[in-house]
Amino acid sequence: MTAIQHLNSRDLHGRALRARRLTVRVLRLVGIHAGNVTIGAIYAAVIAWMVNDVVEFTTVLNITSNRVILLILAAWGTTQLIRAAAYDIADRVDPDRRDSDDLWDVAAALRANAQDITNGADYDEIRLALQTSEVLPALHGLTARLRGAYAQDGEMEEASALSDTTALIRAAAESLGHRELSE
């Protein structure tokens, strides 16, 4: 009797996820080591060129020093293009890159604004920008949805903690003039 194998969509998703993560890892390694490979190739070519000058082995390596410099610069430029492309493609296909990266960017922008106040920026303008950007109402909505998701999955301890967090964020948003928050 033959066994029937059923493919689960989770299995396919898990394999695709692992494949994408492996691809990202390989691309990042290419980006990291492209410079080392190029430097090694440049050293080998320069040594071969110098040996060829002494031995006069072949006419293939019979090039002028100006061309050698041009070839070295071209190799280094190509390496920089390969490095940039590898990192860019890795960032685009990285399945973990999109998981809350935008929140890291928001946090960095908020820290930069706090540093601007320390450096003498107009704090009234920053407060007005904070109010009009509606960061706190958006954060309130996010934490309220997170609380609901945890409650729906039966994780009541996390839901309770997020209820407290949501209430505090609501109070902060209301203190900046946002009274129309929905729950």
PDB file of N, CA, C and O in Angstrom, residues 57-99:
ATOM      1  N   PHE A  57      57.119  36.448 -19.218  1.00  0.00           N
ATOM      2  CA  PHE A  57      56.539  35.140 -19.520  1.00  0.00           C
ATOM      3  C   PHE A  57      55.514  35.221 -20.652  1.00  0.00           C
ATOM      4  O   PHE A  57      55.523  34.420 -21.564  1.00  0.00           O
ATOM      5  N   THR A  58      54.614  36.182 -20.558  1.00  0.00           N
ATOM      6  CA  THR A  58      53.537  36.240 -21.544  1.00  0.00           C
ATOM      7  C   THR A  58      53.228  37.695 -21.869  1.00  0.00           C
ATOM      8  O   THR A  58      53.456  38.602 -21.086  1.00  0.00           O
ATOM      9  N   THR A  59      52.684  37.899 -23.015  1.00  0.00           N
ATOM     10  CA  THR A  59      52.321  39.264 -23.407  1.00  0.00           C
ATOM     11  C   THR A  59      50.937  39.650 -22.904  1.00  0.00           C
ATOM     12  O   THR A  59      50.532  40.786 -23.045  1.00  0.00           O
ATOM     13  N   VAL A  60      50.208  38.729 -22.325  1.00  0.00           N
ATOM     14  CA  VAL A  60      48.872  39.026 -21.814  1.00  0.00           C
ATOM     15  C   VAL A  60      48.954  40.031 -20.676  1.00  0.00           C
ATOM     16  O   VAL A  60      48.146  40.954 -20.581  1.00  0.00           O
ATOM     17  N   LEU A  61      49.938  39.881 -19.812  1.00  0.00           N
ATOM     18  CA  LEU A  61      50.075  40.775 -18.670  1.00  0.00           C
ATOM     19  C   LEU A  61      50.995  41.953 -18.978  1.00  0.00           C
ATOM     20  O   LEU A  61      51.441  42.644 -18.080  1.00  0.00           O
ATOM     21  N   ASN A  62      51.284  42.170 -20.225  1.00  0.00           N
ATOM     22  CA  ASN A  62      52.162  43.257 -20.618  1.00  0.00           C
ATOM     23  C   ASN A  62      51.331  44.534 -20.779  1.00  0.00           C
ATOM     24  O   ASN A  62      50.981  44.937 -21.881  1.00  0.00           O
ATOM     25  N   ILE A  63      51.007  45.162 -19.640  1.00  0.00           N
ATOM     26  CA  ILE A  63      50.209  46.386 -19.651  1.00  0.00           C
ATOM     27  C   ILE A  63      50.959  47.468 -18.885  1.00  0.00           C
ATOM     28  O   ILE A  63      51.812  47.182 -18.054  1.00  0.00           O
ATOM     29  N   THR A  64      50.589  48.689 -19.167  1.00  0.00           N
ATOM     30  CA  THR A  64      51.278  49.812 -18.524  1.00  0.00           C
ATOM     31  C   THR A  64      50.756  50.006 -17.104  1.00  0.00           C
ATOM     32  O   THR A  64      49.685  49.534 -16.740  1.00  0.00           O
ATOM     33  N   SER A  65      51.530  50.766 -16.317  1.00  0.00           N
ATOM     34  CA  SER A  65      51.126  51.003 -14.932  1.00  0.00           C
ATOM     35  C   SER A  65      49.860  51.847 -14.857  1.00  0.00           C
ATOM     36  O   SER A  65      49.065  51.699 -13.922  1.00  0.00           O
ATOM     37  N   ASN A  66      49.636  52.726 -15.823  1.00  0.00           N
ATOM     38  CA  ASN A  66      48.395  53.512 -15.845  1.00  0.00           C
ATOM     39  C   ASN A  66      47.169  52.614 -16.027  1.00  0.00           C
ATOM     40  O   ASN A  66      46.137  52.819 -15.404  1.00  0.00           O
ATOM     41  N   ARG A  67      47.323  51.615 -16.874  1.00  0.00           N
ATOM     42  CA  ARG A  67      46.209  50.674 -17.080  1.00  0.00           C
ATOM     43  C   ARG A  67      45.981  49.812 -15.846  1.00  0.00           C
ATOM     44  O   ARG A  67      44.847  49.460 -15.539  1.00  0.00           O
ATOM     45  N   VAL A  68      47.054  49.478 -15.154  1.00  0.00           N
ATOM     46  CA  VAL A  68      46.913  48.694 -13.926  1.00  0.00           C
ATOM     47  C   VAL A  68      46.104  49.486 -12.908  1.00  0.00           C
ATOM     48  O   VAL A  68      45.187  48.950 -12.276  1.00  0.00           O
ATOM     49  N   ILE A  69      46.430  50.749 -12.759  1.00  0.00           N
ATOM     50  CA  ILE A  69      45.684  51.596 -11.822  1.00  0.00           C
ATOM     51  C   ILE A  69      44.233  51.679 -12.240  1.00  0.00           C
ATOM     52  O   ILE A  69      43.316  51.570 -11.408  1.00  0.00           O
ATOM     53  N   LEU A  70      43.996  51.847 -13.534  1.00  0.00           N
ATOM     54  CA  LEU A  70      42.619  51.917 -14.036  1.00  0.00           C
ATOM     55  C   LEU A  70      41.869  50.606 -13.787  1.00  0.00           C
ATOM     56  O   LEU A  70      40.707  50.616 -13.368  1.00  0.00           O
ATOM     57  N   LEU A  71      42.533  49.480 -13.993  1.00  0.00           N
ATOM     58  CA  LEU A  71      41.901  48.179 -13.740  1.00  0.00           C
ATOM     59  C   LEU A  71      41.610  47.977 -12.255  1.00  0.00           C
ATOM     60  O   LEU A  71      40.568  47.419 -11.888  1.00  0.00           O
ATOM     61  N   ILE A  72      42.523  48.421 -11.406  1.00  0.00           N
ATOM     62  CA  ILE A  72      42.296  48.302  -9.966  1.00  0.00           C
ATOM     63  C   ILE A  72      41.090  49.137  -9.554  1.00  0.00           C
ATOM     64  O   ILE A  72      40.215  48.680  -8.807  1.00  0.00           O
ATOM     65  N   LEU A  73      41.014  50.365 -10.048  1.00  0.00           N
ATOM     66  CA  LEU A  73      39.865  51.216  -9.728  1.00  0.00           C
ATOM     67  C   LEU A  73      38.563  50.640 -10.277  1.00  0.00           C
ATOM     68  O   LEU A  73      37.523  50.695  -9.609  1.00  0.00           O
ATOM     69  N   ALA A  74      38.621  50.074 -11.471  1.00  0.00           N
ATOM     70  CA  ALA A  74      37.425  49.459 -12.048  1.00  0.00           C
ATOM     71  C   ALA A  74      36.979  48.248 -11.221  1.00  0.00           C
ATOM     72  O   ALA A  74      35.783  48.046 -10.978  1.00  0.00           O
ATOM     73  N   ALA A  75      37.954  47.455 -10.780  1.00  0.00           N
ATOM     74  CA  ALA A  75      37.615  46.286  -9.953  1.00  0.00           C
ATOM     75  C   ALA A  75      36.992  46.731  -8.638  1.00  0.00           C
ATOM     76  O   ALA A  75      36.002  46.149  -8.171  1.00  0.00           O
ATOM     77  N   TRP A  76      37.568  47.772  -8.026  1.00  0.00           N
ATOM     78  CA  TRP A  76      37.027  48.245  -6.754  1.00  0.00           C
ATOM     79  C   TRP A  76      35.631  48.835  -6.943  1.00  0.00           C
ATOM     80  O   TRP A  76      34.745  48.629  -6.115  1.00  0.00           O
ATOM     81  N   GLY A  77      35.423  49.579  -8.015  1.00  0.00           N
ATOM     82  CA  GLY A  77      34.092  50.130  -8.302  1.00  0.00           C
ATOM     83  C   GLY A  77      33.068  49.038  -8.532  1.00  0.00           C
ATOM     84  O   GLY A  77      31.936  49.117  -8.051  1.00  0.00           O
ATOM     85  N   THR A  78      33.472  48.013  -9.264  1.00  0.00           N
ATOM     86  CA  THR A  78      32.571  46.876  -9.486  1.00  0.00           C
ATOM     87  C   THR A  78      32.233  46.185  -8.179  1.00  0.00           C
ATOM     88  O   THR A  78      31.094  45.781  -7.945  1.00  0.00           O
ATOM     89  N   THR A  79      33.218  46.071  -7.304  1.00  0.00           N
ATOM     90  CA  THR A  79      32.977  45.482  -5.991  1.00  0.00           C
ATOM     91  C   THR A  79      31.959  46.289  -5.207  1.00  0.00           C
ATOM     92  O   THR A  79      31.072  45.724  -4.560  1.00  0.00           O
ATOM     93  N   GLN A  80      32.075  47.603  -5.263  1.00  0.00           N
ATOM     94  CA  GLN A  80      31.119  48.448  -4.541  1.00  0.00           C
ATOM     95  C   GLN A  80      29.714  48.281  -5.114  1.00  0.00           C
ATOM     96  O   GLN A  80      28.731  48.267  -4.358  1.00  0.00           O
ATOM     97  N   LEU A  81      29.606  48.146  -6.423  1.00  0.00           N
ATOM     98  CA  LEU A  81      28.291  47.902  -7.035  1.00  0.00           C
ATOM     99  C   LEU A  81      27.725  46.549  -6.617  1.00  0.00           C
ATOM    100  O   LEU A  81      26.533  46.435  -6.301  1.00  0.00           O
ATOM    101  N   ILE A  82      28.571  45.535  -6.606  1.00  0.00           N
ATOM    102  CA  ILE A  82      28.123  44.200  -6.188  1.00  0.00           C
ATOM    103  C   ILE A  82      27.697  44.224  -4.729  1.00  0.00           C
ATOM    104  O   ILE A  82      26.646  43.671  -4.360  1.00  0.00           O
ATOM    105  N   ARG A  83      28.484  44.878  -3.893  1.00  0.00           N
ATOM    106  CA  ARG A  83      28.157  44.972  -2.470  1.00  0.00           C
ATOM    107  C   ARG A  83      26.817  45.682  -2.271  1.00  0.00           C
ATOM    108  O   ARG A  83      25.947  45.211  -1.539  1.00  0.00           O
ATOM    109  N   ALA A  84      26.641  46.823  -2.935  1.00  0.00           N
ATOM    110  CA  ALA A  84      25.392  47.581  -2.794  1.00  0.00           C
ATOM    111  C   ALA A  84      24.200  46.779  -3.304  1.00  0.00           C
ATOM    112  O   ALA A  84      23.137  46.760  -2.672  1.00  0.00           O
ATOM    113  N   ALA A  85      24.376  46.101  -4.443  1.00  0.00           N
ATOM    114  CA  ALA A  85      23.282  45.304  -4.993  1.00  0.00           C
ATOM    115  C   ALA A  85      22.938  44.134  -4.076  1.00  0.00           C
ATOM    116  O   ALA A  85      21.759  43.829  -3.854  1.00  0.00           O
ATOM    117  N   ALA A  86      23.949  43.473  -3.523  1.00  0.00           N
ATOM    118  CA  ALA A  86      23.700  42.335  -2.633  1.00  0.00           C
ATOM    119  C   ALA A  86      22.938  42.778  -1.391  1.00  0.00           C
ATOM    120  O   ALA A  86      21.957  42.133  -0.993  1.00  0.00           O
ATOM    121  N   TYR A  87      23.358  43.880  -0.783  1.00  0.00           N
ATOM    122  CA  TYR A  87      22.652  44.368   0.402  1.00  0.00           C
ATOM    123  C   TYR A  87      21.242  44.838   0.062  1.00  0.00           C
ATOM    124  O   TYR A  87      20.306  44.601   0.823  1.00  0.00           O
ATOM    125  N   ASP A  88      21.088  45.503  -1.080  1.00  0.00           N
ATOM    126  CA  ASP A  88      19.768  45.994  -1.466  1.00  0.00           C
ATOM    127  C   ASP A  88      18.803  44.838  -1.723  1.00  0.00           C
ATOM    128  O   ASP A  88      17.669  44.844  -1.231  1.00  0.00           O
ATOM    129  N   ILE A  89      19.254  43.841  -2.450  1.00  0.00           N
ATOM    130  CA  ILE A  89      18.392  42.680  -2.722  1.00  0.00           C
ATOM    131  C   ILE A  89      18.097  41.934  -1.428  1.00  0.00           C
ATOM    132  O   ILE A  89      16.961  41.505  -1.192  1.00  0.00           O
ATOM    133  N   ALA A  90      19.093  41.798  -0.560  1.00  0.00           N
ATOM    134  CA  ALA A  90      18.871  41.120   0.729  1.00  0.00           C
ATOM    135  C   ALA A  90      17.824  41.862   1.544  1.00  0.00           C
ATOM    136  O   ALA A  90      16.950  41.244   2.153  1.00  0.00           O
ATOM    137  N   ASP A  91      17.897  43.190   1.550  1.00  0.00           N
ATOM    138  CA  ASP A  91      16.905  43.968   2.293  1.00  0.00           C
ATOM    139  C   ASP A  91      15.515  43.809   1.700  1.00  0.00           C
ATOM    140  O   ASP A  91      14.520  43.794   2.419  1.00  0.00           O
ATOM    141  N   ARG A  92      15.439  43.686   0.398  1.00  0.00           N
ATOM    142  CA  ARG A  92      14.123  43.569  -0.250  1.00  0.00           C
ATOM    143  C   ARG A  92      13.471  42.209  -0.043  1.00  0.00           C
ATOM    144  O   ARG A  92      12.256  42.117   0.048  1.00  0.00           O
ATOM    145  N   VAL A  93      14.265  41.136  -0.001  1.00  0.00           N
ATOM    146  CA  VAL A  93      13.674  39.799   0.130  1.00  0.00           C
ATOM    147  C   VAL A  93      13.674  39.279   1.559  1.00  0.00           C
ATOM    148  O   VAL A  93      13.129  38.213   1.814  1.00  0.00           O
ATOM    149  N   ASP A  94      14.279  40.015   2.479  1.00  0.00           N
ATOM    150  CA  ASP A  94      14.352  39.573   3.866  1.00  0.00           C
ATOM    151  C   ASP A  94      12.952  39.502   4.468  1.00  0.00           C
ATOM    152  O   ASP A  94      12.280  40.522   4.597  1.00  0.00           O
ATOM    153  N   PRO A  95      12.492  38.306   4.834  1.00  0.00           N
ATOM    154  CA  PRO A  95      11.143  38.194   5.386  1.00  0.00           C
ATOM    155  C   PRO A  95      11.016  38.831   6.770  1.00  0.00           C
ATOM    156  O   PRO A  95       9.930  39.200   7.191  1.00  0.00           O
ATOM    157  N   ASP A  96      12.113  38.973   7.471  1.00  0.00           N
ATOM    158  CA  ASP A  96      12.081  39.556   8.805  1.00  0.00           C
ATOM    159  C   ASP A  96      12.261  41.065   8.787  1.00  0.00           C
ATOM    160  O   ASP A  96      12.080  41.724   9.797  1.00  0.00           O
ATOM    161  N   ARG A  97      12.606  41.611   7.656  1.00  0.00           N
ATOM    162  CA  ARG A  97      12.875  43.048   7.548  1.00  0.00           C
ATOM    163  C   ARG A  97      11.617  43.864   7.757  1.00  0.00           C
ATOM    164  O   ARG A  97      11.668  44.950   8.300  1.00  0.00           O
ATOM    165  N   ARG A  98      10.501  43.370   7.315  1.00  0.00           N
ATOM    166  CA  ARG A  98       9.262  44.138   7.370  1.00  0.00           C
ATOM    167  C   ARG A  98       8.537  44.004   8.696  1.00  0.00           C
ATOM    168  O   ARG A  98       7.561  44.669   8.921  1.00  0.00           O
ATOM    169  N   ASP A  99       9.038  43.158   9.569  1.00  0.00           N
ATOM    170  CA  ASP A  99       8.405  42.987  10.868  1.00  0.00           C
ATOM    171  C   ASP A  99       8.773  44.141  11.784  1.00  0.00           C
ATOM    172  O   ASP A  99       9.785  44.110  12.466  1.00  0.00           O
TER     173      ASP A  99
END
